[in-house]
Short mmCIF file of C-alpha atoms and ligand atoms in Angstrom, two decimals:
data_model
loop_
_atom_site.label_atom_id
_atom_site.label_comp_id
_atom_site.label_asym_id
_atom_site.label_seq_id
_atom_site.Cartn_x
_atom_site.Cartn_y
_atom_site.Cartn_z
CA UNK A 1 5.53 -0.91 -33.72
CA UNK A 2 8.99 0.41 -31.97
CA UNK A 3 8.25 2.24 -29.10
CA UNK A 4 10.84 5.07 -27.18
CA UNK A 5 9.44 5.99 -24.21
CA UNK A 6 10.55 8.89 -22.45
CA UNK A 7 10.88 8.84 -18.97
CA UNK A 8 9.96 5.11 -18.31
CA UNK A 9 11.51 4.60 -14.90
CA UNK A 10 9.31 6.98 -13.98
CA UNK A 11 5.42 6.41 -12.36
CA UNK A 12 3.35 6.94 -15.44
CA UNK A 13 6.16 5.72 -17.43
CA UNK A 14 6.91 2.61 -15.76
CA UNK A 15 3.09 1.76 -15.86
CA UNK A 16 3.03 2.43 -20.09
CA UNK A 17 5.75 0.08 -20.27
CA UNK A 18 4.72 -3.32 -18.35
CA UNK A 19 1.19 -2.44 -20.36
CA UNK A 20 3.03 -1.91 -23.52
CA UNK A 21 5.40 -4.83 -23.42
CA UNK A 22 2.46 -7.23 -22.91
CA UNK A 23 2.13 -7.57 -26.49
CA UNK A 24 4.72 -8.70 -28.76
CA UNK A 25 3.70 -6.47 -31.38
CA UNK A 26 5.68 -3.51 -29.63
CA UNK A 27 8.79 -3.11 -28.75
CA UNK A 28 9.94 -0.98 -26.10
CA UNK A 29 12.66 1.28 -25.86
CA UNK A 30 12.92 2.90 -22.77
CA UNK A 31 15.32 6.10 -22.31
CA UNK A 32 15.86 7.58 -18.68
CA UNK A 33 18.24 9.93 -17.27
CA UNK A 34 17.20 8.50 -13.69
CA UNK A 35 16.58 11.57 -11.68
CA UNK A 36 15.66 10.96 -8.20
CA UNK A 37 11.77 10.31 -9.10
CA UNK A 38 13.08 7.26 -11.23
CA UNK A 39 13.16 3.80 -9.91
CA UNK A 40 14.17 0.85 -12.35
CA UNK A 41 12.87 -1.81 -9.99
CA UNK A 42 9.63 -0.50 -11.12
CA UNK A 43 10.27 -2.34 -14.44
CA UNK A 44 11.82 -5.55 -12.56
CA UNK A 45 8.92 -7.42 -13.84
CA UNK A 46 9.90 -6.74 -17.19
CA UNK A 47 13.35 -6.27 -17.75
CA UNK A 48 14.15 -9.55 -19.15
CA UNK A 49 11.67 -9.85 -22.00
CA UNK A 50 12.97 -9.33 -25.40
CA UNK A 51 10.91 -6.48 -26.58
CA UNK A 52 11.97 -4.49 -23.75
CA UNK A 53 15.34 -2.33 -23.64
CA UNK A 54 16.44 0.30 -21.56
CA UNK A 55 18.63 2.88 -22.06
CA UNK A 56 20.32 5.29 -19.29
CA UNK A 57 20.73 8.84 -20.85
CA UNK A 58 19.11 12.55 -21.46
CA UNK A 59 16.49 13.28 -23.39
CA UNK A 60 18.63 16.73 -23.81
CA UNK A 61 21.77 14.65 -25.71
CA UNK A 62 20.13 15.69 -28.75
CA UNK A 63 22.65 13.33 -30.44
CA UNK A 64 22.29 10.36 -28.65
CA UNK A 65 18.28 10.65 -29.45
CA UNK A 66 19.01 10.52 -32.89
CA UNK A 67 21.11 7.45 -32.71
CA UNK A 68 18.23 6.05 -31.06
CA UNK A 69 15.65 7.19 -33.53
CA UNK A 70 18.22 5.62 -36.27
CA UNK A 71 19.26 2.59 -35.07
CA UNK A 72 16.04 1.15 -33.58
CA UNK A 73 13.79 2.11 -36.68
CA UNK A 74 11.69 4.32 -33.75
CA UNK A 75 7.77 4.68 -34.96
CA UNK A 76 6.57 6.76 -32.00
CA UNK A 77 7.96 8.72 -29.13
CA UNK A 78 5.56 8.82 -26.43
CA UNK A 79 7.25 11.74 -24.72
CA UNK A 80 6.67 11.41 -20.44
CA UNK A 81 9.93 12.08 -19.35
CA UNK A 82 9.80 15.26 -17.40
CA UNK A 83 10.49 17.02 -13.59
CA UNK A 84 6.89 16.61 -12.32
CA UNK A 85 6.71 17.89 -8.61
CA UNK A 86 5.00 21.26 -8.48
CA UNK A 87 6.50 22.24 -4.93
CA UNK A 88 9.96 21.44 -6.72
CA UNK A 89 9.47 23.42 -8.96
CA UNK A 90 8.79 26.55 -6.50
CA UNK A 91 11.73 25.96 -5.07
CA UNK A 92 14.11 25.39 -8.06
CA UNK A 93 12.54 26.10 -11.41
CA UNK A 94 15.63 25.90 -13.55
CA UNK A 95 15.73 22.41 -14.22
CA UNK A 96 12.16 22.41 -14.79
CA UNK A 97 12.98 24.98 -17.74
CA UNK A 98 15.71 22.95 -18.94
CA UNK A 99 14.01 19.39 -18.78
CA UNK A 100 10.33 19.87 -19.83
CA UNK A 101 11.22 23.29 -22.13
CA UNK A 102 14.45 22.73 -23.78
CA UNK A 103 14.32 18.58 -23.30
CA UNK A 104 11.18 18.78 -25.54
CA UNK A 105 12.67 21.05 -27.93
CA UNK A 106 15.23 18.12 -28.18
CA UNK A 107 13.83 15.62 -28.89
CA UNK A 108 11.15 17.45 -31.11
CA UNK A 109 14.34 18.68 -33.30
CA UNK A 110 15.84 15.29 -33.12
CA UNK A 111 12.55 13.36 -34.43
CA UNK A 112 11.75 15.90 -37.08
CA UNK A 113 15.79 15.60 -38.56
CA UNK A 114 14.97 11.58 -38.38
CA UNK A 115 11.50 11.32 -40.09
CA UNK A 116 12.57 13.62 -42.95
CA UNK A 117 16.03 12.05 -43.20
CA UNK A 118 15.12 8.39 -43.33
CA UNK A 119 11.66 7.29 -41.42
CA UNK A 120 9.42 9.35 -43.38
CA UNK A 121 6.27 10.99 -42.10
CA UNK A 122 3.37 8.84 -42.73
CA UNK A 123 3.91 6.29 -40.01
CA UNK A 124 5.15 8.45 -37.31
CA UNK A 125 3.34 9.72 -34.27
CA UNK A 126 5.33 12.22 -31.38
CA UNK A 127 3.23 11.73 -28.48
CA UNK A 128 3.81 14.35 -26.01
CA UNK A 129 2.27 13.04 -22.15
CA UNK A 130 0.92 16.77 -20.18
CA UNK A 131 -1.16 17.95 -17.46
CA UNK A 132 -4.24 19.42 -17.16
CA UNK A 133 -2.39 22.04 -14.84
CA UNK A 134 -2.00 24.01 -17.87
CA UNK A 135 -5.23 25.33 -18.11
CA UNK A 136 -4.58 26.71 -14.42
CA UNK A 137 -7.39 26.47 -12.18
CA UNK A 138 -11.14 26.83 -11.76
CA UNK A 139 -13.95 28.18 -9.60
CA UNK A 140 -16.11 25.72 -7.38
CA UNK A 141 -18.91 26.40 -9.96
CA UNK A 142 -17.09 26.67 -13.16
CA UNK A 143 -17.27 24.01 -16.21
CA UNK A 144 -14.23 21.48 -16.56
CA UNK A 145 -11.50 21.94 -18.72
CA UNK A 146 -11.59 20.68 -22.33
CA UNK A 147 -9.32 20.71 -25.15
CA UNK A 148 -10.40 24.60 -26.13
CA UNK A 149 -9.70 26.32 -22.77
CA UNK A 150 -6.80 28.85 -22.92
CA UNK A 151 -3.42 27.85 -20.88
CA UNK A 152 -3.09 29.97 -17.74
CA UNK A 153 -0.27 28.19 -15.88
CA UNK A 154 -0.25 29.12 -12.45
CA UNK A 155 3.61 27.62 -11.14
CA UNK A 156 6.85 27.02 -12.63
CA UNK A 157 5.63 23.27 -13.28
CA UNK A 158 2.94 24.29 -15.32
CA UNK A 159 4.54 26.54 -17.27
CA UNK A 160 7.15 24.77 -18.07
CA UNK A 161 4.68 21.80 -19.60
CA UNK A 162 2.71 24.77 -21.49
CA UNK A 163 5.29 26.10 -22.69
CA UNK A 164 6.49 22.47 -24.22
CA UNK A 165 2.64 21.99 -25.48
CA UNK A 166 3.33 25.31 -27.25
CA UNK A 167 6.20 23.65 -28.55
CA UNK A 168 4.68 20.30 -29.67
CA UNK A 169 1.96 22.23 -31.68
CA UNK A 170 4.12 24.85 -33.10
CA UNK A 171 6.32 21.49 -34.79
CA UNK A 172 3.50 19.82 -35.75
CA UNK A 173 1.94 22.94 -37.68
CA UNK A 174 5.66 24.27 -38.87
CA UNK A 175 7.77 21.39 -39.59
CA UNK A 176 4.54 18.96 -40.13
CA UNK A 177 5.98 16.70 -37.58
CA UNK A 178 2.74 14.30 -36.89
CA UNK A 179 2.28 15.28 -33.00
CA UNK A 180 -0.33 14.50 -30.27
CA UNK A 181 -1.26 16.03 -26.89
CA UNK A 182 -3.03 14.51 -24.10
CA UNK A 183 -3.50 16.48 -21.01
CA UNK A 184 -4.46 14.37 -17.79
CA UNK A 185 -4.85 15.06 -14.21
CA UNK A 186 -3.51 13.54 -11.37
CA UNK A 187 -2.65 10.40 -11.30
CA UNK A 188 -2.74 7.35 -8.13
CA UNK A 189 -1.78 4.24 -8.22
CA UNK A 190 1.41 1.51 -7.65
CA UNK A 191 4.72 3.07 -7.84
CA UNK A 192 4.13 6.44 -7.27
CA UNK A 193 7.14 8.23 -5.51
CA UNK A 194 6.33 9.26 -2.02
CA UNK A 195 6.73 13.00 -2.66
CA UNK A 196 3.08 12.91 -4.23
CA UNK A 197 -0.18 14.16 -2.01
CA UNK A 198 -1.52 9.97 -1.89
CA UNK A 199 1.86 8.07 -1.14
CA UNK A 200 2.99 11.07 1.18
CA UNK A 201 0.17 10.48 2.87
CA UNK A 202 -0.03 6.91 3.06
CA UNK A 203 3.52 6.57 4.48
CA UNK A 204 3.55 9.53 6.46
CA UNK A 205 0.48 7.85 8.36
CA UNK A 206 2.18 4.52 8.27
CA UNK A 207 5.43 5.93 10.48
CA UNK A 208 3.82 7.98 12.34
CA UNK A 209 4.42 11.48 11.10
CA UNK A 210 2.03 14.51 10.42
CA UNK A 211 -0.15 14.65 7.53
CA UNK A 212 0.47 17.64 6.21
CA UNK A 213 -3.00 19.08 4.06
CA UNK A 214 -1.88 22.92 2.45
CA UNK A 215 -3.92 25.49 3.75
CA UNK A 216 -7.82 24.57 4.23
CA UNK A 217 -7.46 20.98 2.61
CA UNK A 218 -10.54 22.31 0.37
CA UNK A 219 -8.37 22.63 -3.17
CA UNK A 220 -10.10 20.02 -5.42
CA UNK A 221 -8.40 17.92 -7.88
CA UNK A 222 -9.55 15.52 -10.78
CA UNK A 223 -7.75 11.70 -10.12
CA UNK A 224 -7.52 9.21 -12.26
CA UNK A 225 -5.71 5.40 -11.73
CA UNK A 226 -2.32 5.55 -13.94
CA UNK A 227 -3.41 2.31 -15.45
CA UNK A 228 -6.47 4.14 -16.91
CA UNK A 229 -4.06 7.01 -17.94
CA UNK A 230 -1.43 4.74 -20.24
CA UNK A 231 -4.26 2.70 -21.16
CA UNK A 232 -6.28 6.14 -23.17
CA UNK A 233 -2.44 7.37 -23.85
CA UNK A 234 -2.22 4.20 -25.97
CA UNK A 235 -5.97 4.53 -27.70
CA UNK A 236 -4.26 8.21 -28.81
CA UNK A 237 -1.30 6.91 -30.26
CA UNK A 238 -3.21 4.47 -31.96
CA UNK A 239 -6.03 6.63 -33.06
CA UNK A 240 -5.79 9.75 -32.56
CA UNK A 241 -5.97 12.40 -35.43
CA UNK A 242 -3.22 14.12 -35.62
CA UNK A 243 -2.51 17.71 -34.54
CA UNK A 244 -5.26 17.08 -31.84
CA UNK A 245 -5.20 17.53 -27.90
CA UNK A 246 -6.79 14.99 -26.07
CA UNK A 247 -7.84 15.69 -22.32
CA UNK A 248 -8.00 13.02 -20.15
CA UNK A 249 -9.86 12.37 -16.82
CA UNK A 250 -11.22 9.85 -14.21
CA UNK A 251 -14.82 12.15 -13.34
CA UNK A 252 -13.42 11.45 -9.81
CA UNK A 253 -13.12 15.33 -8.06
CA UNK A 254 -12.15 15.06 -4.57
CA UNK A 255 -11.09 17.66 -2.19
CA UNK A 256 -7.50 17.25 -0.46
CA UNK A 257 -8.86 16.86 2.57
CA UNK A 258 -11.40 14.70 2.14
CA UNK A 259 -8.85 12.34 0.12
CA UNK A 260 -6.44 11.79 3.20
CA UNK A 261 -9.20 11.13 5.41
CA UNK A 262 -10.50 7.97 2.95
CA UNK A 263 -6.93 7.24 3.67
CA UNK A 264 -6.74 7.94 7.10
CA UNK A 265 -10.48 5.54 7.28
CA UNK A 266 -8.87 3.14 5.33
CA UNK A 267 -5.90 2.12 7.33
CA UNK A 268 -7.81 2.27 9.59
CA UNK A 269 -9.47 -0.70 8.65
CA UNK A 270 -6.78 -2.52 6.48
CA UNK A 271 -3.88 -1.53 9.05
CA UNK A 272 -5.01 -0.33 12.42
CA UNK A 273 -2.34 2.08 15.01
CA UNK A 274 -0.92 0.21 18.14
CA UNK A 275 -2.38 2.58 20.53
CA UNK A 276 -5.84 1.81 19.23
CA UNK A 277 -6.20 5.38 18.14
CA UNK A 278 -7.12 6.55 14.48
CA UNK A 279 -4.68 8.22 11.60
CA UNK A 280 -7.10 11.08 11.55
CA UNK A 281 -5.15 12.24 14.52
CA UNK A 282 -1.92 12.93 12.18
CA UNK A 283 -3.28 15.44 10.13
CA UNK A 284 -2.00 18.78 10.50
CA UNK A 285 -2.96 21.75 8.28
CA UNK A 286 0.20 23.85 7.00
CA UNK A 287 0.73 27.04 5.26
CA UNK A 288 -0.66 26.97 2.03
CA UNK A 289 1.51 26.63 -1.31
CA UNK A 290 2.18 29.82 -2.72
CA UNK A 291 -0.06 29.82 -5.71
CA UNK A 292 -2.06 26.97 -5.08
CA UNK A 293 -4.28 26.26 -7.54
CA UNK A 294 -7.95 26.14 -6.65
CA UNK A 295 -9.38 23.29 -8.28
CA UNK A 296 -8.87 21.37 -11.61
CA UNK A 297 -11.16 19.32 -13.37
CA UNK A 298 -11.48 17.59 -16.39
CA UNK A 299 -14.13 17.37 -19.72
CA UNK A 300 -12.75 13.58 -20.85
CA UNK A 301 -15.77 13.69 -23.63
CA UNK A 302 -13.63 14.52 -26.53
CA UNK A 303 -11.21 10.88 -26.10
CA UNK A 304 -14.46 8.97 -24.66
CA UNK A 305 -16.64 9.76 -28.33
CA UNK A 306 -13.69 9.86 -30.74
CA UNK A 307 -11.25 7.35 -29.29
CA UNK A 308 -14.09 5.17 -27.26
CA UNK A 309 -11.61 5.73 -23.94
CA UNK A 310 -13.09 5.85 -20.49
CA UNK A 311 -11.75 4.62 -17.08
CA UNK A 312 -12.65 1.42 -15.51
CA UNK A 313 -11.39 2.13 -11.91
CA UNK A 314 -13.64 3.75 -9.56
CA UNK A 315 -11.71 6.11 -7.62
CA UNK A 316 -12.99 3.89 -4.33
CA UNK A 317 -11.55 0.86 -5.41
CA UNK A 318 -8.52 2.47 -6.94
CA UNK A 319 -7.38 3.95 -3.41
CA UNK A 320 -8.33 0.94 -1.32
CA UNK A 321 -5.95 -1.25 -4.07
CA UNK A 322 -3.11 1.50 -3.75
CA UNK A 323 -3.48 1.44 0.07
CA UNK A 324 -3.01 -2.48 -0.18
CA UNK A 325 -0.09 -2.23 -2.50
CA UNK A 326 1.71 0.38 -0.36
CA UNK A 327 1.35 -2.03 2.66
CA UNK A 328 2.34 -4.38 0.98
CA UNK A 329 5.32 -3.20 -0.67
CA UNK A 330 7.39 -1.43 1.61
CA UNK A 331 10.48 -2.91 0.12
CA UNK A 332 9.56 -0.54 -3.12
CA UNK A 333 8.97 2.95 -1.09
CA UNK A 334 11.56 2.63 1.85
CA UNK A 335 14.76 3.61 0.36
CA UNK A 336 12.87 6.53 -1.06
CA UNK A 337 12.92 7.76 2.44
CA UNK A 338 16.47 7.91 2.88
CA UNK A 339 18.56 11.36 2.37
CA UNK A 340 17.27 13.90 0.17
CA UNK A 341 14.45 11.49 -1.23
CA UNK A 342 12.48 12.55 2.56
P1 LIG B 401 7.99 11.11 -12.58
O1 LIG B 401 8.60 12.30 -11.91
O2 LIG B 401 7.51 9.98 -11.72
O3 LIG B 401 9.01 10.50 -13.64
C1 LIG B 401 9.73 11.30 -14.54
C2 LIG B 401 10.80 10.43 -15.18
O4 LIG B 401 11.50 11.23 -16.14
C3 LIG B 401 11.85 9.92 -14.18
O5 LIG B 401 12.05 8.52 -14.38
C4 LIG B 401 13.10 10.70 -14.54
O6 LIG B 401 14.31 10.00 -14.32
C5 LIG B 401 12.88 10.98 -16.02
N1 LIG B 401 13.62 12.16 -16.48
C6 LIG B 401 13.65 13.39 -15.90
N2 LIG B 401 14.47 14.21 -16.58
C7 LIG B 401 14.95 13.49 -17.63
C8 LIG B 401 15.81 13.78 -18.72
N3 LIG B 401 16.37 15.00 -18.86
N4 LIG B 401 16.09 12.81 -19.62
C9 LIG B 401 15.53 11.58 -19.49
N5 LIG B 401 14.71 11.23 -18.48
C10 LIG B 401 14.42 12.19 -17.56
O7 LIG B 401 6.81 11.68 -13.47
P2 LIG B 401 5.34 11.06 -13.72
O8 LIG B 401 4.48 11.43 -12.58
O9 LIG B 401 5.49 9.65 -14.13
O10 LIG B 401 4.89 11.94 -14.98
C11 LIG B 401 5.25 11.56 -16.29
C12 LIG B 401 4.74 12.60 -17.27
O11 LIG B 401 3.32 12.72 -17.15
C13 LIG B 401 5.30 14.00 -17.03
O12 LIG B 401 5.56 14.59 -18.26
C14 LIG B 401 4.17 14.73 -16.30
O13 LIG B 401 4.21 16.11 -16.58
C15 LIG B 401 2.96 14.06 -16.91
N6 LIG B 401 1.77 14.03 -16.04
C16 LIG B 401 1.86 13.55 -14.76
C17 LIG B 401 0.71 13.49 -13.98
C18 LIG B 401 0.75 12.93 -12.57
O14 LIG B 401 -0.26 12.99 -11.86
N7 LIG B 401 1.84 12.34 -12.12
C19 LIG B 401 -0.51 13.94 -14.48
C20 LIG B 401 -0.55 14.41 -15.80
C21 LIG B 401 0.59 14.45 -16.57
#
């Protein structure tokens, strides 16, 4: 099977590929603009096999897509490549609009003009990779999300990615383009760029700044390990039916608050402060994000019965292995810290 991934230099992307390219029976073609979230030494372990290729350019260069649809004999697009930081997005939606909205619409026009000009149908999947932020947010009480909620995006993030789900569906149903969803919630794990609520917090701790929890720390979000997530996003490719949404989850809801102080606890332990004190110290409640969503959780029963997907991290031993592999891979995370990347 020939593989483009979208966005692999990414976090989740760079995770689908060293799974992916693990079997000889894919190859992997990788396409990234390399935005500031993408870092290619996350695929250092892999850059030298020969199913793996990557390619530097836009998922918006309609043109170039197609070459790459053409020349590789592409089966699947599994479609990650996106802007992905919510506060971003607050404070700049544009290219949010113009990556996840019209970058989708790209490549969607680009795969449909290549499966009815040469690839044909039958064999090909367009996997698009979402959130469950989508579906907007819930009540303490309320049931999780599945597949049949309605989208009520709360931020410019999220409505960018609905609006691209809208998208996906609308090709698949118009143009018959064979399309799949999944929408998954928050991903931890290796490789994660340090803007994100665990690595922020993890290095922020580790040099001595603030912890900085929005508002009362009490917002509640569904996390999963990223090696769970491209493990069920390759069960969908593989068997999902098509036309369907698939949500994905890790049952693991946590509270904000009570997340950094398991990290706070835990470097404790694995990496104690020089003055003796404890990391709980750092945190510092700020003003909340405007529109914060409440709490987000995920119904994961509709992959687990059809598909036969469910995680195999706990979320304990899943945070206490990230911890480890920030410690122990500063090399990775410090230039991230330099200029703008702070
Ligand atoms: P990321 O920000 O770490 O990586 C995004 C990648 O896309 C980067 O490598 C970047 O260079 C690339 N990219 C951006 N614009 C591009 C363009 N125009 N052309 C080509 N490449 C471009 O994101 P992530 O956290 O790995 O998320 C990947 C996907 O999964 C996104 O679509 C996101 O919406 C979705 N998702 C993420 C999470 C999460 O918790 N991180 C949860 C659910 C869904």
């Amino acid at each position: 099977m020939r593989l483009l991934i979208t966005g692999g230099c990414g976090f989740i992307g760079s995770a689908l590929c060293r799974r992916l390219v693990k079997n000889p029976e894919y190859s992997v073609y990788n396409l990234d603009a390399l935005t500031y979230a993408a870092d290619p030494s996350s695929l250092n372990s892999i850059k030298h096999l020969p199913n793996y290729t990557f390619i530097k350019g836009d998922i918006r260069n309609s043109q170039l897509v197609s070459e790459i649809l053409t020349s590789n004999k592409i089966d699947a697009i599994m479609h990650l490549a996106a802007e992905s930081h919510v506060d971003r997005s607050i404070d700049g939606p544009k290219i949010f609009l113009e990556t996840n909205i019209i970058g989708t619409y790209s490549l969607l026009q680009a795969a449909t003009q290549y499966v009815n000009s040469s690839h044909g149908i039958e064999k090909f999947r367009f996997l698009h990779v979402s959130t469950d932020e989508v579906y907007g947010d819930l009540e303490e009480d309320d049931a999780a999300f599945s597949e049949t909620n309605a989208y009520r995006p709360s931020s410019p993030y999220s409505a960018s990615k609905a609006a691209s789900d809208h998208l996906v569906h609308a090709w698949g149903r118009t143009y018959n383009l064979p399309v799949l969803i999944t929408n998954c919630s928050n991903n931890y794990g290796p490789y994660q760029f340090p803007e994100k609520l665990i690595p922020l917090m993890i290095i922020s701790a580790l040099q001595g700044d603030p912890l900085p929890v929005y508002g009362d720390g009490r917002n509640i979000r569904d996390w999963l390990h990223v090696e769970d997530h491209v493990e069920a996003l390759e069960a969908v490719l593989l068997s999902g039916k098509i036309g369907e949404t698939y949500n994905i989850g890790g049952n693991a809801e946590r509270r904000n608050i009570d997340i950094v102080k398991l990290i706070c606890t835990t470097l404790d332990k694995q990496r104690p402060r020089r003055d003796g004190k404890s990391y709980h110290d750092q945190i510092s409640f700020v003003t909340d994000r405007p529109g914060h969503d409440r709490r987000y959780a995920i119904n994961a029963g509709k992959i687990n019965e059809q598909i036969g997907w469910e995680p195999v991290h706990t979320f304990t031993d899943g945070i206490e292995n990230t911890i480890r592999w920030y410690l122990d891979n500063e090399a990775w995370w410090k230039p991230h810290l330099q200029g703008k990347h702070k």
